[in-house]
Coordinates of C-alpha atoms and ligand atoms in Angstrom, one line a residue:
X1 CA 0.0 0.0 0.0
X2 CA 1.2 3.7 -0.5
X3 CA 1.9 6.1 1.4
X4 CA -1.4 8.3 0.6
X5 CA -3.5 5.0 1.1
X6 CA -2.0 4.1 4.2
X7 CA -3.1 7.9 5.3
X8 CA -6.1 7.1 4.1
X9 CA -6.0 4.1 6.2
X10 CA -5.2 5.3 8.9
X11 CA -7.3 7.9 9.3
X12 CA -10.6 5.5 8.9
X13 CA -9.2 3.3 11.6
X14 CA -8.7 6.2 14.0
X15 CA -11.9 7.4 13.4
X16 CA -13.6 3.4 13.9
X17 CA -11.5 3.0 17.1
X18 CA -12.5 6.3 18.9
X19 CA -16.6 4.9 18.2
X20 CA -15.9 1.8 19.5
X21 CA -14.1 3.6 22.4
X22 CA -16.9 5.4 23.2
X23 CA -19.7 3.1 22.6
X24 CA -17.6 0.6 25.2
X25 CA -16.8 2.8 27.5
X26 CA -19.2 5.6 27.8
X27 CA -22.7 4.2 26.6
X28 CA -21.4 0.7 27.8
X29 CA -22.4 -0.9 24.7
X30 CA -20.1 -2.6 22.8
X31 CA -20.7 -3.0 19.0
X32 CA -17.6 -4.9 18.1
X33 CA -16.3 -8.4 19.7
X34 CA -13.3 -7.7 21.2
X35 CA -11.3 -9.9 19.0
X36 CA -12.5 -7.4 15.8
X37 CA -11.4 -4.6 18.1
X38 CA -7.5 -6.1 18.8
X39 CA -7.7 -6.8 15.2
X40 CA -8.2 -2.9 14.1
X41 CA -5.7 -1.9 16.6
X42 CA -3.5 -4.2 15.2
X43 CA -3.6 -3.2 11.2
X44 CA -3.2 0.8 12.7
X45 CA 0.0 -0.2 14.9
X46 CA 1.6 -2.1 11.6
X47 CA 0.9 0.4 9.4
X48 CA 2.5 3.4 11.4
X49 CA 5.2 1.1 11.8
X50 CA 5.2 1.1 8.3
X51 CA 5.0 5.0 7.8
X52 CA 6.1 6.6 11.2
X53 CA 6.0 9.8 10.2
X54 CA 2.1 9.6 10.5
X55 CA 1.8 8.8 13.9
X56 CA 0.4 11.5 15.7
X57 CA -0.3 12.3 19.6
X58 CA -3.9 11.5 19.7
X59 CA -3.8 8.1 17.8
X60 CA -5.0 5.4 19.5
X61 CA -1.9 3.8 19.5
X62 CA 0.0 6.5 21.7
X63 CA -1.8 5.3 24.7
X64 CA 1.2 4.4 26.8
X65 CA 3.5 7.4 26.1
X66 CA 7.4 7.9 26.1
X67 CA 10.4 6.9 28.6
X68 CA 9.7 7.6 32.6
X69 CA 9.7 11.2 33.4
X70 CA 12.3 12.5 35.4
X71 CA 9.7 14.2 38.0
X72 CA 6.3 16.3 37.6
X73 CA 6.2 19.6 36.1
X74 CA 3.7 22.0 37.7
X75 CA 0.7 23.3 36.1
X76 CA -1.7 26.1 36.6
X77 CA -5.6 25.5 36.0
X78 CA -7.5 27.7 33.6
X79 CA -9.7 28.0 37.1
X80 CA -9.4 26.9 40.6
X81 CA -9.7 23.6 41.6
X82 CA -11.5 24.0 44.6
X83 CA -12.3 21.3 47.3
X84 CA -16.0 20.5 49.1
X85 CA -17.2 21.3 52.4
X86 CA -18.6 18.5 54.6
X87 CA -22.2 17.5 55.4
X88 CA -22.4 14.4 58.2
X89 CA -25.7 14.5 59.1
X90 CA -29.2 15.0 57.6
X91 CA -29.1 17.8 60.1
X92 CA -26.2 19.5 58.2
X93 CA -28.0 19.1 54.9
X94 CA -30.7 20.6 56.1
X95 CA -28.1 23.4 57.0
X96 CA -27.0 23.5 53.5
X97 CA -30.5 23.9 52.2
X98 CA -31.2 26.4 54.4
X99 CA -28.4 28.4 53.5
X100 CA -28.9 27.9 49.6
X101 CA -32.1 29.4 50.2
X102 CA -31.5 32.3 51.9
X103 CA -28.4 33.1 49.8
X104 CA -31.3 32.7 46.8
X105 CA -33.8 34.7 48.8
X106 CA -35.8 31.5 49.1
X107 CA -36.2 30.7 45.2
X108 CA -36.7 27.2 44.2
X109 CA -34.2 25.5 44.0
X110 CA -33.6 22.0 42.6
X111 CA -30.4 19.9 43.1
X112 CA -28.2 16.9 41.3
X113 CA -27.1 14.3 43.4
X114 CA -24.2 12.7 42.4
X115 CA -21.5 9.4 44.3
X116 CA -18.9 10.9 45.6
X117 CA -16.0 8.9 43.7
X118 CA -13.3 8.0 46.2
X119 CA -10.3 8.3 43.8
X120 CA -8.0 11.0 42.8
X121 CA -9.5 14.8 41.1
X122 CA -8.2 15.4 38.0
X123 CA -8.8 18.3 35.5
X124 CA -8.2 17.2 31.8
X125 CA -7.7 19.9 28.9
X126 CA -8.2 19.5 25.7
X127 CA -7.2 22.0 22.5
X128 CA -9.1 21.9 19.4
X129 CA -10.8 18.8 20.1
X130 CA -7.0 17.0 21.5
X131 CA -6.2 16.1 24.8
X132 CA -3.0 17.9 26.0
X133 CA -3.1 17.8 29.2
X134 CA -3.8 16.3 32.4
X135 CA -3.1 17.5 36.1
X136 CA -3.8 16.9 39.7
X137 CA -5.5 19.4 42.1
X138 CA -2.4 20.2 43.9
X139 CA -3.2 22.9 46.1
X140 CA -6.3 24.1 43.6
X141 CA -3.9 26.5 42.0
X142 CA -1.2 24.4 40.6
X143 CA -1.4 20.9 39.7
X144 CA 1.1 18.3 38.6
X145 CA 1.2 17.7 35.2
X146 CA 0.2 13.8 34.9
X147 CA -0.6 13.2 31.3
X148 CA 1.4 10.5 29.9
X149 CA 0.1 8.3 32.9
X150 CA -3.8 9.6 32.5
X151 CA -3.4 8.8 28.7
X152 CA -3.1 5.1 29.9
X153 CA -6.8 5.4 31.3
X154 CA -8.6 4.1 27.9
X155 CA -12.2 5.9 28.7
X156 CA -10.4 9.2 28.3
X157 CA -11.1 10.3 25.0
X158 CA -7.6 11.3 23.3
X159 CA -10.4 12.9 20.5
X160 CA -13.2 14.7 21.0
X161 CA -16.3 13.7 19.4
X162 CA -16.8 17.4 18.7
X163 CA -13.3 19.9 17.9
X164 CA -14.2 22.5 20.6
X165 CA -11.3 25.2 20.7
X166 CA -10.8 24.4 24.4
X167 CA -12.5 22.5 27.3
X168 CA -11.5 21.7 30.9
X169 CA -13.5 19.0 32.6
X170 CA -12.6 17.7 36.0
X171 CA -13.3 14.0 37.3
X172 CA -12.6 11.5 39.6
X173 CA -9.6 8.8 38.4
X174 CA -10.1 5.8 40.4
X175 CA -9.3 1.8 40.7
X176 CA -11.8 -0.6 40.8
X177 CA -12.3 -2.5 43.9
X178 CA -11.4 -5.7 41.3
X179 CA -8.3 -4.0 40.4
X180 CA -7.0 -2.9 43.7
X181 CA -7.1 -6.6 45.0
X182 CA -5.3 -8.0 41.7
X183 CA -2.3 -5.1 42.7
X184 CA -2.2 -6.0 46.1
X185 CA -1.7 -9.5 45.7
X186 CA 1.1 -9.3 43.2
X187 CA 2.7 -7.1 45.4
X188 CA 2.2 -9.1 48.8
X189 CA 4.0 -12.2 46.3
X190 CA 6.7 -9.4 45.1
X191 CA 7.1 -8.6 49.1
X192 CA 6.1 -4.9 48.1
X193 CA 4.1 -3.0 50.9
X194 CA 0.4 -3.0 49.9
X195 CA -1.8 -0.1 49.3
X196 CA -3.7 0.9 52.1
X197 CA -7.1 1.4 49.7
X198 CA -8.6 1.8 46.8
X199 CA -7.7 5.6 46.1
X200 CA -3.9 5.4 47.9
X201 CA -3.4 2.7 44.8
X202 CA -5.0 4.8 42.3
X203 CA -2.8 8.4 43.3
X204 CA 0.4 6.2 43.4
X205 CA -0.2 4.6 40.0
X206 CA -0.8 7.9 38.5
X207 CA 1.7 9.5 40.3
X208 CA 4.6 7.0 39.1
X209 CA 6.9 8.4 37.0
X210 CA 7.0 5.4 34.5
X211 CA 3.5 5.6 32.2
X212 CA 4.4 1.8 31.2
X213 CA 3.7 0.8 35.5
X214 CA 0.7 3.5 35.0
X215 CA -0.9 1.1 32.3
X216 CA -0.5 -2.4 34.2
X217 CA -2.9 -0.8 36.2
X218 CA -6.7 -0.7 35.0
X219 CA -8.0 2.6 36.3
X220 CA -10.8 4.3 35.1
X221 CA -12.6 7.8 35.6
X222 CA -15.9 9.5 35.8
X223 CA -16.6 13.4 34.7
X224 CA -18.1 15.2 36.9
X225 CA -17.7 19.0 35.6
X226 CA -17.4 21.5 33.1
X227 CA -15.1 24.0 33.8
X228 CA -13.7 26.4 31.0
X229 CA -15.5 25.8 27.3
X230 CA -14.7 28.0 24.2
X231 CA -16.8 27.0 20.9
X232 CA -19.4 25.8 22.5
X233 CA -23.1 27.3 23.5
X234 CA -23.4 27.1 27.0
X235 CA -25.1 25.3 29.0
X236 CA -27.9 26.5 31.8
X237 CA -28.1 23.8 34.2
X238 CA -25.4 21.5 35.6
X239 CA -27.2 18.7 34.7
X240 CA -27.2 19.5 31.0
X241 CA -22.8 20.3 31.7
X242 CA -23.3 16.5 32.3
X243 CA -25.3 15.8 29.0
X244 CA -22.5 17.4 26.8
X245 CA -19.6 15.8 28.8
X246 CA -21.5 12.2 27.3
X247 CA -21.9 13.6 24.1
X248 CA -18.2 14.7 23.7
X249 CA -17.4 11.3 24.6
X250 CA -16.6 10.8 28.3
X251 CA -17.7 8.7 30.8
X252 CA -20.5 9.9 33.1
X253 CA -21.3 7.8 36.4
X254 CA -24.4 6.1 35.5
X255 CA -26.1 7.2 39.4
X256 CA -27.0 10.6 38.9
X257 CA -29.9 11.8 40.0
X258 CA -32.1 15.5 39.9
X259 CA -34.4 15.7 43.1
X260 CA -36.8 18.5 43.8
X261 CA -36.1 19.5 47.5
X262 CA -33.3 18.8 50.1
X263 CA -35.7 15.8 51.6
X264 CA -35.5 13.7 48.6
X265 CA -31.7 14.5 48.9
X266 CA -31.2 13.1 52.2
X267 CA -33.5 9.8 51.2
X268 CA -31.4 9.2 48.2
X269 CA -28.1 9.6 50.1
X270 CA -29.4 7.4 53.1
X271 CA -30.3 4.9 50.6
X272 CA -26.2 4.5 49.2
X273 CA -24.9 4.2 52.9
X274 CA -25.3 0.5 52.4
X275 CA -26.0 0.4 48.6
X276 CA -22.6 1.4 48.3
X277 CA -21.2 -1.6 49.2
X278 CA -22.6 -3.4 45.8
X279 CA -20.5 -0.7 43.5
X280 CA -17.7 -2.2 41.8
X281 CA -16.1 0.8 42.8
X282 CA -15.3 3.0 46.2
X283 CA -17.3 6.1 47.1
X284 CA -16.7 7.9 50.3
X285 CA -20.4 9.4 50.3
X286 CA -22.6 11.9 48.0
X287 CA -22.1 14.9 46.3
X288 CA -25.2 17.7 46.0
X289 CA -25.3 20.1 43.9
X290 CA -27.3 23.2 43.0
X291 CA -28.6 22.4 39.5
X292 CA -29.1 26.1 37.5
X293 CA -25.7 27.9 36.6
X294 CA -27.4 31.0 37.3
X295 CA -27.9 30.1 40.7
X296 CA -24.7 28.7 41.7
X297 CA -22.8 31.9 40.4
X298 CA -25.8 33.8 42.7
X299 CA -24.2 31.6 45.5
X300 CA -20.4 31.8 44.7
X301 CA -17.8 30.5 47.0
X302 CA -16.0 30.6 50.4
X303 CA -11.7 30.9 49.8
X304 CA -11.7 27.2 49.3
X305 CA -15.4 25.8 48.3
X306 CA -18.8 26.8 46.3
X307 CA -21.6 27.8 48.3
X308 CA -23.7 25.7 45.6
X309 CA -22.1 22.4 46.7
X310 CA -21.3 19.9 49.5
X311 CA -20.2 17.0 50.1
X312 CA -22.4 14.2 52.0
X313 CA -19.9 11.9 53.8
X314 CA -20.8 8.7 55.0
X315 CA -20.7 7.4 58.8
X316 CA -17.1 6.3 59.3
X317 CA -17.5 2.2 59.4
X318 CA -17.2 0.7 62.6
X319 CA -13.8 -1.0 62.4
X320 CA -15.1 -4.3 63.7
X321 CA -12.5 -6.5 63.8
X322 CA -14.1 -9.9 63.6
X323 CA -11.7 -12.2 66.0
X324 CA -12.2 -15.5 65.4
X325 CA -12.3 -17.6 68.6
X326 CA -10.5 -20.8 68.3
X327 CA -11.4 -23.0 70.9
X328 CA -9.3 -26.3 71.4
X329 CA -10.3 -29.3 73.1
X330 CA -7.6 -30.1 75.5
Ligands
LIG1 N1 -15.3 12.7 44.0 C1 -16.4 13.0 43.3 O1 -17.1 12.0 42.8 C2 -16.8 14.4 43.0 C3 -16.0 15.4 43.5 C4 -16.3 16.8 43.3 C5 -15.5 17.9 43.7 O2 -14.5 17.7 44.3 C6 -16.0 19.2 43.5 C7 -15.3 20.3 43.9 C8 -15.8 21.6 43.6 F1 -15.1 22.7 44.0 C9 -17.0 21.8 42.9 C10 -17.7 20.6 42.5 C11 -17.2 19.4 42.7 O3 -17.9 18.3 42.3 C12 -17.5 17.0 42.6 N2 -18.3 16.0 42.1 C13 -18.0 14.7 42.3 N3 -18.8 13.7 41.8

């Protein structure tokens, strides 16, 4: 084949890879055996082998990026990361409410609830439709730039499925409770200290300088914002943010709700105390959140939260420690 075919080529493959990206890992509804899948990543791998010179960044073949870095460079967001403030009680979300309210001089007000992923915040960016970077909160200022190891997560789209100028989203990176067992044997056989839990395994494996360790590890992410958009008509509810995140391929966790007042909240979050335990995944309680735009710029924020927001944390578990008596007939 020649060079302008292989092009050709090429580009058709990229393009068939990224749908069956997204229809696997955002809709969750594969289209293609994963055999056929291997097989198209296959032909694009041998021919840009072939023809190096048209590999490019965002292929899906530059997944697992170059040699180990030698450390992390720092990054500034485009805005704040900022961090929630705590609700422990249905007492304290009843505070919240009440304080919405009166910050909203007592409109209605309608809120998302959303699991509160217990992993590691990220804040992805992406140029003309390309991913380009990745960071960590840091200190909500300034990040560290971890891209080569978030470009090892394979639901983050390395395309968009629309070329927006530019887009920050934040989410929550995180191992699956599957996953974090699988690591912690091998490295109770390697005589390696274990991970303490879930989201200790997934901020070490994406804060390892080598993006080939990064990728033995499966982790995965939800979305759970907007931030800054450019080429893009915005949106009016946070709900709707949500919408476009799925549309512009990324993966949205599948439990979020909109509830009409702050009673339904506290139902739906008592409901996931013990629910929670049945999620392939770890979540450290509930996130609600003012649903109109309009209204959570009306609220603003303290120095380090939004006014619109809290987090709902779960009682700590008792830390029963189930001692097994042994009883020996002498
Ligand atoms: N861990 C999470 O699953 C999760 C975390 C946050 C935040 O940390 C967060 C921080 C803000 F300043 C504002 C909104 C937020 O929304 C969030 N939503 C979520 N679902």
């Amino acid at each position: 084949m020649d060079k302008a075919a292989a092009a050709k080529r090429i580009n058709e493959l990229r393009k068939q890879i990224e749908e069956h990206n997204y229809y696997y890992y955002v809709l969750d509804r594969p289209r293609i055996t994963d055999a056929e899948y291997d097989r198209l990543m296959r032909e694009l791998t041998e021919l840009e082998q072939q023809y190096p010179d048209l590999v490019t960044p965002d292929s899906p073949t530059q997944r697992v990026g170059g040699a180990p870095a030698q450390g992390f460079q720092s990054v500034r967001h485009l805005a704040p990361m900022l961090s929630l403030s705590n609700a422990f009680s249905a007492a304290d979300l009843l505070d919240f409410d009440k304080r919405v309210r009166n910050g909203l001089a007592g409109a209605r007000v309608e809120y998302v609830v959303e699991l509160k992923i217990d992993g590691l915040a990220v804040s992805l960016l992406y140029e003309n439709g390309r991913f380009v970077r990745g960071a960590t909160r840091g200190d909500g200022e300034v990040g560290e730039d971890i891209t080569q190891n978030l470009k090892t997560i394979k639901s983050i789209p390395l395309r968009l499925r629309q070329d927006l100028e530019l887009l920050e989203v934040r989410g929550e990176a995180y191992m699956p409770k599957k996953e974090f067992a699988r690591v912690n044997e091998a490295r109770e056989e390697a005589g390696e200290p274990l991970f303490a839990n879930p989201r200790n395994a997934a901020a070490g494996s994406l804060r390892q300088l080598d993006p080939a360790v990064t990728a033995e590890r499966s982790l995965d992410i939800f979305l759970y914002a907007l931030g800054a958009v450019q080429g893009q008509a915005p949106v009016k509810t946070h709900l709707e943010g949500l919408h476009l995140l799925k549309d512009l391929g990324f993966r949205i966790n599948p439990n979020i709700v909109l509830l009409p007042n702050i009673n339904e909240v506290i139902d739906y979050c008592q409901n996931w105390t013990e629910k929670r335990h049945d999620l392939p995944y770890e979540i450290d309680g509930m996130v609600i959140k003012v649903n109109s735009l309009a209204q959570q710029a009306a609220l603003g924020f303290t120095s380090k939260s939004p006014r619109w927001a809290i987090a709902y944390k779960f009682p700590a578990e008792q830390a029963v420690t189930k001692v097994k008596r042994i009883y020996v007939r002498v």
